[in-house]
PDB file of C-alpha atoms and ligand atoms in Angstrom:
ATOM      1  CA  UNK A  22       0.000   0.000   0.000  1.00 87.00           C
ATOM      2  CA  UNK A  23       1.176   3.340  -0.859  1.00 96.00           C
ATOM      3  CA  UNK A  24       1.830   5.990   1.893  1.00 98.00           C
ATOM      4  CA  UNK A  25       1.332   9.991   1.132  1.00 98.00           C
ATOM      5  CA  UNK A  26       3.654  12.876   1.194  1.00 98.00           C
ATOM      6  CA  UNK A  27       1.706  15.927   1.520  1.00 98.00           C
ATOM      7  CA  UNK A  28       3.899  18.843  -0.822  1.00 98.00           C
ATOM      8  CA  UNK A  29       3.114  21.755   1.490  1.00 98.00           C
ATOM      9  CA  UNK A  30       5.258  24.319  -1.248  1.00 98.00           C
ATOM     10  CA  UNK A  31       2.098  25.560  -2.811  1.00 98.00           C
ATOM     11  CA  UNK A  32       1.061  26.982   0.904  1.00 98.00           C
ATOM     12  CA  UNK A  33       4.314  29.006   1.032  1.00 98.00           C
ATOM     13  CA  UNK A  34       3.271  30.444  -2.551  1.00 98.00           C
ATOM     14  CA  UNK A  35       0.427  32.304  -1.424  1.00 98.00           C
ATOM     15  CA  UNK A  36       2.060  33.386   1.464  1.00 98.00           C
ATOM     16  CA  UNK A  37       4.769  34.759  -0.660  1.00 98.00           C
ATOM     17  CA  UNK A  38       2.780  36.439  -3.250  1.00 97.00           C
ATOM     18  CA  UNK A  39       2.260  38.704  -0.480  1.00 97.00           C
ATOM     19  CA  UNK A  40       5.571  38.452   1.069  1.00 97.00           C
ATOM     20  CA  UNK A  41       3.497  38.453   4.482  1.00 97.00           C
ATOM     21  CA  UNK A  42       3.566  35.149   7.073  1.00 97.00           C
ATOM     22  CA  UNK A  43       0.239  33.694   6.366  1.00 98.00           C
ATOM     23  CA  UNK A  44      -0.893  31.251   5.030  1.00 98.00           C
ATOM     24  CA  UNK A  45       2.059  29.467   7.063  1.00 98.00           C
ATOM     25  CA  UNK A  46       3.294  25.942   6.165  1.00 98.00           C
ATOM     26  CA  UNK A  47       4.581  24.969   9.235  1.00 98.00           C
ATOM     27  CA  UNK A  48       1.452  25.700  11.323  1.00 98.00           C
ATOM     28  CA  UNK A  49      -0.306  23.815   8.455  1.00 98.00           C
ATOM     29  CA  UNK A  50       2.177  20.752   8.831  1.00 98.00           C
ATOM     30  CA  UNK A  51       0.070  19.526  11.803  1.00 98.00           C
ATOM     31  CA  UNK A  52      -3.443  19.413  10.230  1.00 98.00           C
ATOM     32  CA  UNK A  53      -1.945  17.913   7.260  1.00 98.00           C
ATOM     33  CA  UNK A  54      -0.319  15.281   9.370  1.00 98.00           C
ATOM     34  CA  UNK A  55      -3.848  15.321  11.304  1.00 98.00           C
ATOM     35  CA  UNK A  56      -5.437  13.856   7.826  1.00 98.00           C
ATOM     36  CA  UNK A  57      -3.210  10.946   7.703  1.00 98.00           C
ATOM     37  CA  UNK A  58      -0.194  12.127   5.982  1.00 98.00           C
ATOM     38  CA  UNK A  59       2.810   9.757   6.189  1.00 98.00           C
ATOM     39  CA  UNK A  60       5.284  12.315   4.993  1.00 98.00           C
ATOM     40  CA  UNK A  61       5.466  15.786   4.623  1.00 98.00           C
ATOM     41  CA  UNK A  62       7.519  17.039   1.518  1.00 98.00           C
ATOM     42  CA  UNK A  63       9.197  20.931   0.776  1.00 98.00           C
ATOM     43  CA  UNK A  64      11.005  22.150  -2.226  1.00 98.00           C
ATOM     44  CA  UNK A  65      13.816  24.878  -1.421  1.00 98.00           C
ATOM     45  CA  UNK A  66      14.656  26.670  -4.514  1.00 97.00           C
ATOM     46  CA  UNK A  67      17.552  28.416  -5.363  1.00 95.00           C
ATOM     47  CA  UNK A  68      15.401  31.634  -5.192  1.00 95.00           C
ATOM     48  CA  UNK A  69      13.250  30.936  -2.416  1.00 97.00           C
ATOM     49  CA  UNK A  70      10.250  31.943  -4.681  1.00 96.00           C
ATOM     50  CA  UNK A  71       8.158  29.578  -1.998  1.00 97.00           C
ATOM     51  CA  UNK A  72       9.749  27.587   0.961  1.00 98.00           C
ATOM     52  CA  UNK A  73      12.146  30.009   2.769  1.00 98.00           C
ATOM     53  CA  UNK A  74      15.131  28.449   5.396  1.00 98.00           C
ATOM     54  CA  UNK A  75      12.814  29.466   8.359  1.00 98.00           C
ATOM     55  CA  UNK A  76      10.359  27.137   7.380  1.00 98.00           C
ATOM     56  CA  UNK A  77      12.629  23.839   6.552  1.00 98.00           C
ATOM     57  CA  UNK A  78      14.480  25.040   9.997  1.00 98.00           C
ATOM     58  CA  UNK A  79      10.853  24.991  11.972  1.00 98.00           C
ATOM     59  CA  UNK A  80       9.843  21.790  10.059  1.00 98.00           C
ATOM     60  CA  UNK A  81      12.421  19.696  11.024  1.00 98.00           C
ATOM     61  CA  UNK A  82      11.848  20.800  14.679  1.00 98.00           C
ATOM     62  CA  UNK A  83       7.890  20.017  14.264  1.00 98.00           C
ATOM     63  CA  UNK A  84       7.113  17.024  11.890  1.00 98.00           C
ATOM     64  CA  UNK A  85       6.598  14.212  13.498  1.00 97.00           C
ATOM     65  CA  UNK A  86       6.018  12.016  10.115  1.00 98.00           C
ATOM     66  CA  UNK A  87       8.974  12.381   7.819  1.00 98.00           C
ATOM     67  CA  UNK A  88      10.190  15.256   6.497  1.00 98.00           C
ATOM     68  CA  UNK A  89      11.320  14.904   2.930  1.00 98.00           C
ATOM     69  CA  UNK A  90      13.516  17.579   1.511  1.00 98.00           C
ATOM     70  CA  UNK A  91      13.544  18.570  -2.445  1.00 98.00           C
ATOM     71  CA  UNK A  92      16.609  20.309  -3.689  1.00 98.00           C
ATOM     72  CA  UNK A  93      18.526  20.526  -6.608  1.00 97.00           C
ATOM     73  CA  UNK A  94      22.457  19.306  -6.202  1.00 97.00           C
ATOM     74  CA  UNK A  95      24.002  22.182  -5.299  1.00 97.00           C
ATOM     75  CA  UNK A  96      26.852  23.012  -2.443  1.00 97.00           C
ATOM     76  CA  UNK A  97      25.007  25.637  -1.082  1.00 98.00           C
ATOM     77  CA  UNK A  98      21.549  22.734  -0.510  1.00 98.00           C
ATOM     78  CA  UNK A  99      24.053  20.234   0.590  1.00 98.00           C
ATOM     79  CA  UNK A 100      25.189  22.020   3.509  1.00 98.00           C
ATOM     80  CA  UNK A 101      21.496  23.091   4.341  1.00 98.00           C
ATOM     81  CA  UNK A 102      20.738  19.400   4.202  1.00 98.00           C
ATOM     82  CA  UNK A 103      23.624  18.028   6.276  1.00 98.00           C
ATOM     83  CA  UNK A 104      22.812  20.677   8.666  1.00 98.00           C
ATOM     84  CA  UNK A 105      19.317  20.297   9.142  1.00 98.00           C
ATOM     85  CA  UNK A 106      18.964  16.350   8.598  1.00 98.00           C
ATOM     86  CA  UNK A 107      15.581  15.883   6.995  1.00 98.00           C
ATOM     87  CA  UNK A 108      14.626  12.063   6.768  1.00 98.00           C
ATOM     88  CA  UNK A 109      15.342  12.208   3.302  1.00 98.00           C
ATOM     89  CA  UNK A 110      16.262  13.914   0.862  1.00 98.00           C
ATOM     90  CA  UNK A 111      15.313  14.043  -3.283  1.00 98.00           C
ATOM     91  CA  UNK A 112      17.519  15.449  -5.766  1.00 98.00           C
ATOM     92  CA  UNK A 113      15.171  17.285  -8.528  1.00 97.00           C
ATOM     93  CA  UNK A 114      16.822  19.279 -11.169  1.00 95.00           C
ATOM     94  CA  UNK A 115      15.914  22.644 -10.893  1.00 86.00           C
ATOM     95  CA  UNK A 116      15.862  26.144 -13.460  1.00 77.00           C
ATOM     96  CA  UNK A 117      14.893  29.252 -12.529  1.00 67.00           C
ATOM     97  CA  UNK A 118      12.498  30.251 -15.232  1.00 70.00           C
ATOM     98  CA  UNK A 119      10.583  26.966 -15.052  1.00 73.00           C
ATOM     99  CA  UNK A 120       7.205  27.342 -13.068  1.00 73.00           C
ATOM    100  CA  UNK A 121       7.499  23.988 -11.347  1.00 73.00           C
ATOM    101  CA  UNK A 122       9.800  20.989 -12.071  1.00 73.00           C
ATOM    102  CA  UNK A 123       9.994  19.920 -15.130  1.00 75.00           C
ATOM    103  CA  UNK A 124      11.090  16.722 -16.364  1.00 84.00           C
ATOM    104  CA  UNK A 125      13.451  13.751 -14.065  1.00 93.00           C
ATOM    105  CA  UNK A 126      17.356  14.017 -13.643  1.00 95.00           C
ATOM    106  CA  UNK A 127      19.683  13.455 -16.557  1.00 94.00           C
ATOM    107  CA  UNK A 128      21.503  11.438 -14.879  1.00 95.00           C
ATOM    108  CA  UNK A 129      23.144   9.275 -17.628  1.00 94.00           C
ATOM    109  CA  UNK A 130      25.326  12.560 -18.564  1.00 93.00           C
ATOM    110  CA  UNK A 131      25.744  13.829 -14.735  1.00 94.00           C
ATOM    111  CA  UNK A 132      26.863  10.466 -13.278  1.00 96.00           C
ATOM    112  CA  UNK A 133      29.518  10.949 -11.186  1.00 97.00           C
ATOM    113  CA  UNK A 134      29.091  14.192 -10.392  1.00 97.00           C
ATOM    114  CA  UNK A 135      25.588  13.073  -8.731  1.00 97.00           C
ATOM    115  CA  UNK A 136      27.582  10.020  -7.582  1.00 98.00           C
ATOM    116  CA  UNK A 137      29.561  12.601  -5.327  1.00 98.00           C
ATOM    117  CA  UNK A 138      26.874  14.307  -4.236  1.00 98.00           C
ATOM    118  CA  UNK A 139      24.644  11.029  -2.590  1.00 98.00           C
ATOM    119  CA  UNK A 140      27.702   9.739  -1.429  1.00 98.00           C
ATOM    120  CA  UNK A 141      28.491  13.240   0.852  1.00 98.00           C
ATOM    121  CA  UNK A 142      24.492  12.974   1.990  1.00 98.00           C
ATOM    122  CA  UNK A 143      24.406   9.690   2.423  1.00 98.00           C
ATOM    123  CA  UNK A 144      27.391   9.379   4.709  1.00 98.00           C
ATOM    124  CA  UNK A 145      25.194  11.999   6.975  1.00 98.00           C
ATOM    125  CA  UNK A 146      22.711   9.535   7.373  1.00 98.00           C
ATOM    126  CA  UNK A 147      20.500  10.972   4.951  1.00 98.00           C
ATOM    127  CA  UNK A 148      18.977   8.307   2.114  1.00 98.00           C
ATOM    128  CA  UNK A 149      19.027  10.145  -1.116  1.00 98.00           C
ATOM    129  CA  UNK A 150      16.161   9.526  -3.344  1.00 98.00           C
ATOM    130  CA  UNK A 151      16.363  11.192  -7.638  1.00 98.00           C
ATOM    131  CA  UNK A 152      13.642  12.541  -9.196  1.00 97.00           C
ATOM    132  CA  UNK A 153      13.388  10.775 -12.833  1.00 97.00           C
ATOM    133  CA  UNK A 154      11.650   9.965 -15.928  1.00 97.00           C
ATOM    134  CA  UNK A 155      10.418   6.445 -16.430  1.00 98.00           C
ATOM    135  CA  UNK A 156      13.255   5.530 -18.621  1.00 97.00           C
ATOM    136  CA  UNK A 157      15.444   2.478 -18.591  1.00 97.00           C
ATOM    137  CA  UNK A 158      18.949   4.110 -18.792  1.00 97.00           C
ATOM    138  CA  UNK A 159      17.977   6.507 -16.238  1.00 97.00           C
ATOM    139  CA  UNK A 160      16.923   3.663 -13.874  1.00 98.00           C
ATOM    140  CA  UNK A 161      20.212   1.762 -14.201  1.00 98.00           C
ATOM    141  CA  UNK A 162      22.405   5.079 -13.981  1.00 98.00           C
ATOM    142  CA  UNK A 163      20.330   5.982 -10.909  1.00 98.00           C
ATOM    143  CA  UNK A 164      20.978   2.514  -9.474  1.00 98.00           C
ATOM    144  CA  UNK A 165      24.768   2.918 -10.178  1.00 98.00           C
ATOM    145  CA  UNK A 166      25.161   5.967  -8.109  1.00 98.00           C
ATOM    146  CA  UNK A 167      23.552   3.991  -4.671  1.00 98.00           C
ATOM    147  CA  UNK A 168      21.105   6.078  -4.054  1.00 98.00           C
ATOM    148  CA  UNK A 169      18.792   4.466  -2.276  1.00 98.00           C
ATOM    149  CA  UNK A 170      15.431   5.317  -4.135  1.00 98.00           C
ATOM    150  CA  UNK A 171      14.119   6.562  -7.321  1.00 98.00           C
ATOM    151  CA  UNK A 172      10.802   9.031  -7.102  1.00 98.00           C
ATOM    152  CA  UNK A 173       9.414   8.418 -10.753  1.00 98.00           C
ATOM    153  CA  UNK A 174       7.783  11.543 -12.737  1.00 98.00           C
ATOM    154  CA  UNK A 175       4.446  11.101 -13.032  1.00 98.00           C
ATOM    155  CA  UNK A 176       4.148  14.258 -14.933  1.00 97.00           C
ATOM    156  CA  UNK A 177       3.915  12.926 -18.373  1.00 97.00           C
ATOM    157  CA  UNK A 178       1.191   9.952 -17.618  1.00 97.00           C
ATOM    158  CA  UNK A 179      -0.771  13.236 -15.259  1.00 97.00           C
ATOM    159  CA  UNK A 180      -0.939  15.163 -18.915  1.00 96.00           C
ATOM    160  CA  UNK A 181      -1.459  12.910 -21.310  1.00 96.00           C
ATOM    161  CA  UNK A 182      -5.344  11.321 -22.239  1.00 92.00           C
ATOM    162  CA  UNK A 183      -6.333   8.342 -22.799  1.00 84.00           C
ATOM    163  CA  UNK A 184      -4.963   6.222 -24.611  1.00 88.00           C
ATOM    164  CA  UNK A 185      -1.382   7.399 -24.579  1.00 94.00           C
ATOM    165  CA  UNK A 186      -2.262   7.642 -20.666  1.00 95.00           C
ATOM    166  CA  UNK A 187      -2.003   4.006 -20.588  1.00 95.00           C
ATOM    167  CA  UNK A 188       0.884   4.048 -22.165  1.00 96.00           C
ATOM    168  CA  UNK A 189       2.691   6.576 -19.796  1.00 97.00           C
ATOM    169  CA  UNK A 190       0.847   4.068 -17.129  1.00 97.00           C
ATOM    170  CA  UNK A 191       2.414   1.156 -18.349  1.00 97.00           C
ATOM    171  CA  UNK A 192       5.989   2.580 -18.682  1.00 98.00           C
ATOM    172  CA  UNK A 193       5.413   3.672 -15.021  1.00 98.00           C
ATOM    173  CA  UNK A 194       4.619   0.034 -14.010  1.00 98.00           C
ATOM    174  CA  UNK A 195       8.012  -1.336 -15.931  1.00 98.00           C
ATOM    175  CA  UNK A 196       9.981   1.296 -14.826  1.00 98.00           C
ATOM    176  CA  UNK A 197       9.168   0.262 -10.967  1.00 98.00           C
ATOM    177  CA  UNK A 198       9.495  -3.512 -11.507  1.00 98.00           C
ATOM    178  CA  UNK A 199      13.188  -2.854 -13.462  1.00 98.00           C
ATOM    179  CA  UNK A 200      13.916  -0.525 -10.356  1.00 98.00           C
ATOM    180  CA  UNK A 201      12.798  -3.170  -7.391  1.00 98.00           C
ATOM    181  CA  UNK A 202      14.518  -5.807  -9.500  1.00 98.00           C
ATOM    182  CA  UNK A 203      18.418  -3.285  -9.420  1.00 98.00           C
ATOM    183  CA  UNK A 204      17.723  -2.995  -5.260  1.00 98.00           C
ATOM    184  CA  UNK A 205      16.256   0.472  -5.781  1.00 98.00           C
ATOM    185  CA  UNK A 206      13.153   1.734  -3.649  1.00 98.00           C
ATOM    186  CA  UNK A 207      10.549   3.393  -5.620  1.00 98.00           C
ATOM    187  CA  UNK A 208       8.314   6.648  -4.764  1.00 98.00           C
ATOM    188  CA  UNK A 209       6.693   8.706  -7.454  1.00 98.00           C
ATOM    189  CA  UNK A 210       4.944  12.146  -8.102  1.00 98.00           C
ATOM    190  CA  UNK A 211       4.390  15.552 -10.057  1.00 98.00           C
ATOM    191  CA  UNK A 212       0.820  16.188 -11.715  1.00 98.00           C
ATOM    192  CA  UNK A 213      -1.265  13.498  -9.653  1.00 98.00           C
ATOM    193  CA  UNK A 214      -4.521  14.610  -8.998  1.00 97.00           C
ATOM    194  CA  UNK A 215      -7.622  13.189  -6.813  1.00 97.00           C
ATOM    195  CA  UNK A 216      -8.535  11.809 -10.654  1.00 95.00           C
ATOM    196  CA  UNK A 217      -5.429  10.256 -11.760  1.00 96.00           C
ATOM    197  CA  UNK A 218      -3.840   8.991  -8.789  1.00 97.00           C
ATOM    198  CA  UNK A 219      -5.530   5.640  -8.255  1.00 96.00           C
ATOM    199  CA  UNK A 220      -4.033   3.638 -11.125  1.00 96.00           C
ATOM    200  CA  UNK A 221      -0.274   4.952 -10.035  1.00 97.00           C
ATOM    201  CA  UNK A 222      -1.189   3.937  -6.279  1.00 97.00           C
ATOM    202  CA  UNK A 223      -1.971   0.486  -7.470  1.00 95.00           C
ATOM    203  CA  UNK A 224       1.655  -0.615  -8.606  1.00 96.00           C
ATOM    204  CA  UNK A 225       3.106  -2.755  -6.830  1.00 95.00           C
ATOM    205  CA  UNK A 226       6.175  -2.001  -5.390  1.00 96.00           C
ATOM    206  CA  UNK A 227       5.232   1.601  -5.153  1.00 97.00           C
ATOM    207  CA  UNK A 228       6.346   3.069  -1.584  1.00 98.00           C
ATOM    208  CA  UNK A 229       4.926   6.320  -1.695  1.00 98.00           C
ATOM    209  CA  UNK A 230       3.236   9.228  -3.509  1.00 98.00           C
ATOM    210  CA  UNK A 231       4.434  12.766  -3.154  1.00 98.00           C
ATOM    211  CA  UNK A 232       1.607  15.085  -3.826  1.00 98.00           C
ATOM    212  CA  UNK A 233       1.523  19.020  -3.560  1.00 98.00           C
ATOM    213  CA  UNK A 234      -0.733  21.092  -5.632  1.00 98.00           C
ATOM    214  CA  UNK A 235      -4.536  19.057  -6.211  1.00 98.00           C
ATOM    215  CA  UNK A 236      -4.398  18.508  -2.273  1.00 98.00           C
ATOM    216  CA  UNK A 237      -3.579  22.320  -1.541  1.00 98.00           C
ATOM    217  CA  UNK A 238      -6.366  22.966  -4.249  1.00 98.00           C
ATOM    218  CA  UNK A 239      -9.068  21.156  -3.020  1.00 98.00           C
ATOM    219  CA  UNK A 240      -7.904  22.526   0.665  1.00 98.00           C
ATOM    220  CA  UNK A 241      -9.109  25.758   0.028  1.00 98.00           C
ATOM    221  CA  UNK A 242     -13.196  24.580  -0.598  1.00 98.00           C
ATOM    222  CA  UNK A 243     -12.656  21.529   2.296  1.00 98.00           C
ATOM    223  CA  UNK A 244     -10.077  21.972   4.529  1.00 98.00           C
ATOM    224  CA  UNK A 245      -6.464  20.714   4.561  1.00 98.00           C
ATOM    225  CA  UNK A 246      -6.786  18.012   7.059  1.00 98.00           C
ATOM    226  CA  UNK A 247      -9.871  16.946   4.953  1.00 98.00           C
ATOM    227  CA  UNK A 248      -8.006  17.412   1.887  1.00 98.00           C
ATOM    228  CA  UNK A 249      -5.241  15.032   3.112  1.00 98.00           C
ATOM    229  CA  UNK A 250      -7.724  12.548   4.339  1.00 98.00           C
ATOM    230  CA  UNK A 251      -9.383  12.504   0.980  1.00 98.00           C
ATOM    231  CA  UNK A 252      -6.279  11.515  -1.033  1.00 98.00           C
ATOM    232  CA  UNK A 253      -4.796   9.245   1.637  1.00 98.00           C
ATOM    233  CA  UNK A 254      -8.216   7.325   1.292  1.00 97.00           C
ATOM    234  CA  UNK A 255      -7.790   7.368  -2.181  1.00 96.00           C
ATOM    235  CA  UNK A 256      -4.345   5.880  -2.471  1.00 96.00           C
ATOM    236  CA  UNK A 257      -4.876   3.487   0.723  1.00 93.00           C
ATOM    237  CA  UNK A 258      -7.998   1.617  -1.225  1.00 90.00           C
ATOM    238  CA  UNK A 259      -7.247   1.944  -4.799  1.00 84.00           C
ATOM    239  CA  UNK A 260     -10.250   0.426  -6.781  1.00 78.00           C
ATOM    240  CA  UNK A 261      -9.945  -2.840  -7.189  1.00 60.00           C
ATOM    241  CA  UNK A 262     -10.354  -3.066 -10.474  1.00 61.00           C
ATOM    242  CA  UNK A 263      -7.849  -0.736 -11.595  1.00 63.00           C
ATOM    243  CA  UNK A 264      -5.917  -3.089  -8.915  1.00 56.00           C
ATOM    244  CA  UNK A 265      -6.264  -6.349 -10.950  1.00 54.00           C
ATOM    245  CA  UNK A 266      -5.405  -4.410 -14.037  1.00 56.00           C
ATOM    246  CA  UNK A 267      -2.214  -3.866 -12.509  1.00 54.00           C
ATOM    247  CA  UNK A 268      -1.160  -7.082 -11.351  1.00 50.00           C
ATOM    248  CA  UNK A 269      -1.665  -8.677 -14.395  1.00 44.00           C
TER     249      UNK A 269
HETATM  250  N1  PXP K   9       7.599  15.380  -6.663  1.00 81.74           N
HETATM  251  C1  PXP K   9       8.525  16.283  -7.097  1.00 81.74           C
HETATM  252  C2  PXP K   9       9.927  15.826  -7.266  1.00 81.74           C
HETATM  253  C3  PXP K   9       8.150  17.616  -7.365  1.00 81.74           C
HETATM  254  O1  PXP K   9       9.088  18.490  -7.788  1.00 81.74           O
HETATM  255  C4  PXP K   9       6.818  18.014  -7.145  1.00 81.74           C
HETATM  256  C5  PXP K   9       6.418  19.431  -7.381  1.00 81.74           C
HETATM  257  O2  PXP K   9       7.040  20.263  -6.479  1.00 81.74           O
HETATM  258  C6  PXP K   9       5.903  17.044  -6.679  1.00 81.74           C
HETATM  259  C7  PXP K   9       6.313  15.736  -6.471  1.00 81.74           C
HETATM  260  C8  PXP K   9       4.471  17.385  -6.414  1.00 81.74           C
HETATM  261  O3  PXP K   9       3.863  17.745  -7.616  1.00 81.74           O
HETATM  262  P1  PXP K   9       2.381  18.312  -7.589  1.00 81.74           P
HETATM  263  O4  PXP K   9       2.411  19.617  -6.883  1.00 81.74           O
HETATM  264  O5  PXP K   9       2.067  18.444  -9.060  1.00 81.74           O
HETATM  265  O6  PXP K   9       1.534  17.299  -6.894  1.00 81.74           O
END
């Protein structure tokens, strides 16, 4: 069964469009942790255009699920993470003019240089998951460096309709079982929506969903705790049908 990593980073952007403190993602941790999340996940960018260090610093102090950490591979995020010490971290590439992430790691071409990097966050104790596309070469590269999970973009199969969707869906499913199969631990995320999300939750193998935006969406007409508890329901009990279809 798949757990639930509630992105909070979509919180901080409305506080930040008015540079004020509310609404505030730490205080909003708790009820999202109240509605059954397993995880709570946070982006800091390079330019801080959501998450600030105040609110990773205050996390850490007040999560009492797991706090994932989302950074691009930079020396300036390393120290932050080896001085905070999230439960985990996930390496996401990252460009400023992009309005969210887009697209997995190239890791094929960055290799050892990403090596390096899990290596000096893994010796702090810190398991090192990378953000990628549901590609074969990407999985075995990713697998070379030791990190200890993959988080798979789900952006593509989130976008496309039916019937490339089950196409995106079935490259999804491979890309876990050729993952589980190199020792590699498998999350996924990006685009998943209360709509979507079932046939993704129903892969076996699949640890855990990180999911920002649809949940901090639907928050705003029900509540984030009810929010949470919606999509945690969802992903807990996928239909069964959609289950079978799976398995297969
Ligand atoms: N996983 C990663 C690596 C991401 O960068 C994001 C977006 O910040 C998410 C999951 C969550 O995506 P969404 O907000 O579309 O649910």
């Amino acid at each position: 069964m798949a757990s639930l990593g509630v992105n909070l980073d979509h919180i901080a952007n409305v506080r930040q469009a008015r540079k004020t403190v509310e609404p505030d993602p730490v205080a909003l941790a708790l009820l999202a942790e109240l509605g059954g999340a397993d995880g709570i996940t946070v982006h800091l960018r390079e330019d801080r255009r959501h998450i600030q260090n105040r609110d990773l610093t205050l996390l850490k102090e007040i999560v009492r699920s797991r706090l994932n950490l989302e950074m691009a591979a930079t020396t300036e995020m390393i120290e932050i993470a080896q001085r905070t010490l999230p439960d985990m971290v996930t390496i996401v590439p990252e460009k400023r003019e992009e309005i969210t992430t887009e697209g997995g790691l190239a890791i094929t071409t960055n290799e050892g240089y990403l090596t390096n990097v899990i290596q000096q966050i893994q010796n702090s104790g810190i398991p090192v998951s990378l953000f990628i596309d549901p590609e074969k070469d990407q999985i075995e590269a990713a697998a070379r460096t030791k990190a200890l999970w993959i988080e798979i973009h789900t952006g593509t199969y989130a976008e496309a309709s039916w019937p490339s969707q089950q196409q995106e869906l079935a490259k999804i499913k491979e890309a876990t079982a050729r993952a589980k199969h190199l020792g590699l631990r498998v999350n996924a995320g990006h685009g998943l929506t209360y709509q979507n999300v079932e046939p993704i939750a129903a892969i076996k193998g699949m640890e855990e969903l990180n999911i920002g935006h649809t949940i901090i969406s639907r928050s705003i007409a029900v509540g984030l705790k009810e929010a949470v508890r919606e999509m945690k329901n969802l992903i807990s009990h996928p239909r069964k049908e959609l289950l079978f279809a799976q398995q297969r």
